[in-house]
Amino acid sequence: MNERQVKFIFKKPEDHQVKYVNGAQGGVTLQGEIVINFFTEHPILPESQTLYFSENNDPKQTNITPPDLDGLAARDVHSSIIMSLHTAKSINNWLASIINKLESIQGN
């Protein structure tokens, strides 16, 4: 039996960025591959904010445009990936092992 070895070198482009995500959305493509869109969820920022001051320069009123942002949130998609079922299973196994290791460190 011949033993085979492959050494992988990891490379990153100069513009590589690390992004924080707190959610994902995706599904199955028409070609039977898995697509995942990673996002960060946060409250909606107003388009503008106007402060009104009294004669002695104390803030007395704020107007926000649009005025009613309650119940609204944004999900900024930072990146999307498409992968085969085989790759998804491999990543699933790897991620499960990392989660188990972290939970054992944290005592969960």
C-alpha positions as semicolon CSV with decimal commas, in nm:
position;residue;x (nm);y (nm);z (nm)
1;M;0,000;0,000;0,000
2;N;0,145;0,336;-0,105
3;E;0,112;0,615;0,149
4;R;0,031;0,956;0,007
5;Q;0,085;1,292;0,171
6;V;-0,041;1,636;0,071
7;K;0,079;1,956;0,234
8;F;-0,157;2,254;0,200
9;I;-0,031;2,612;0,215
10;F;-0,289;2,867;0,334
11;K;-0,293;3,196;0,142
12;K;-0,498;3,510;0,200
13;P;-0,540;3,797;-0,045
14;E;-0,413;4,136;0,070
15;D;-0,770;4,264;0,106
16;H;-0,877;3,969;0,325
17;Q;-1,108;4,082;0,607
18;V;-1,247;3,913;0,916
19;K;-1,617;3,988;0,965
20;Y;-1,834;3,936;1,271
21;V;-2,162;3,758;1,199
22;N;-2,451;3,673;1,427
23;G;-2,671;3,486;1,183
24;A;-2,706;3,307;0,853
25;Q;-2,976;3,243;0,593
26;G;-2,965;3,015;0,296
27;G;-3,088;2,698;0,137
28;V;-3,043;2,466;-0,157
29;T;-2,969;2,600;-0,505
30;L;-3,135;2,469;-0,821
31;Q;-2,810;2,279;-0,889
32;G;-2,840;2,094;-0,555
33;E;-2,567;2,288;-0,378
34;I;-2,592;2,466;-0,043
35;V;-2,581;2,845;-0,023
36;I;-2,524;3,033;0,304
37;N;-2,550;3,411;0,344
38;F;-2,379;3,535;0,660
39;F;-2,517;3,853;0,815
40;T;-2,492;4,087;1,112
41;E;-2,822;4,196;1,259
42;H;-2,863;4,540;1,417
43;P;-3,118;4,816;1,478
44;I;-3,196;5,045;1,184
45;L;-3,007;5,372;1,193
46;P;-3,210;5,683;1,126
47;E;-3,151;5,871;0,800
48;S;-3,087;6,185;1,002
49;Q;-3,111;6,335;1,348
50;T;-3,169;6,702;1,426
51;L;-3,092;6,848;1,770
52;Y;-3,256;7,166;1,887
53;F;-3,087;7,375;2,157
54;S;-3,216;7,626;2,407
55;E;-3,070;7,977;2,429
56;N;-2,810;7,855;2,682
57;N;-2,707;7,569;2,445
58;D;-2,876;7,288;2,635
59;P;-3,023;7,021;2,405
60;K;-3,401;7,045;2,433
61;Q;-3,544;6,836;2,150
62;T;-3,442;6,572;1,898
63;N;-3,614;6,493;1,572
64;I;-3,527;6,167;1,400
65;T;-3,608;6,094;1,036
66;P;-3,795;5,867;0,982
67;P;-3,964;5,915;1,321
68;D;-4,081;5,555;1,383
69;L;-3,803;5,295;1,373
70;D;-3,945;5,072;1,648
71;G;-3,963;4,709;1,547
72;L;-3,729;4,753;1,250
73;A;-3,393;4,579;1,220
74;A;-3,136;4,536;0,945
75;R;-2,947;4,226;0,839
76;D;-2,631;4,328;0,658
77;V;-2,509;4,035;0,447
78;H;-2,127;4,034;0,461
79;S;-2,051;3,727;0,256
80;S;-2,212;3,433;0,083
81;I;-2,075;3,089;0,013
82;I;-2,191;2,803;-0,207
83;M;-2,073;2,449;-0,140
84;S;-2,139;2,088;-0,229
85;L;-2,315;1,847;0,007
86;H;-1,984;1,669;0,063
87;T;-1,813;1,994;0,166
88;A;-2,108;2,091;0,390
89;K;-2,085;1,756;0,573
90;S;-1,711;1,800;0,619
91;I;-1,755;2,152;0,758
92;N;-2,041;2,029;0,980
93;N;-1,814;1,761;1,132
94;W;-1,530;2,010;1,182
95;L;-1,760;2,270;1,339
96;A;-1,916;2,009;1,573
97;S;-1,569;1,911;1,697
98;I;-1,479;2,278;1,760
99;I;-1,809;2,332;1,947
100;N;-1,747;2,022;2,161
101;K;-1,396;2,141;2,244
102;L;-1,517;2,490;2,336
103;E;-1,802;2,354;2,549
104;S;-1,563;2,131;2,740
105;I;-1,334;2,429;2,805
106;Q;-1,627;2,642;2,922
107;G;-1,778;2,358;3,126
108;N;-2,106;2,341;2,933
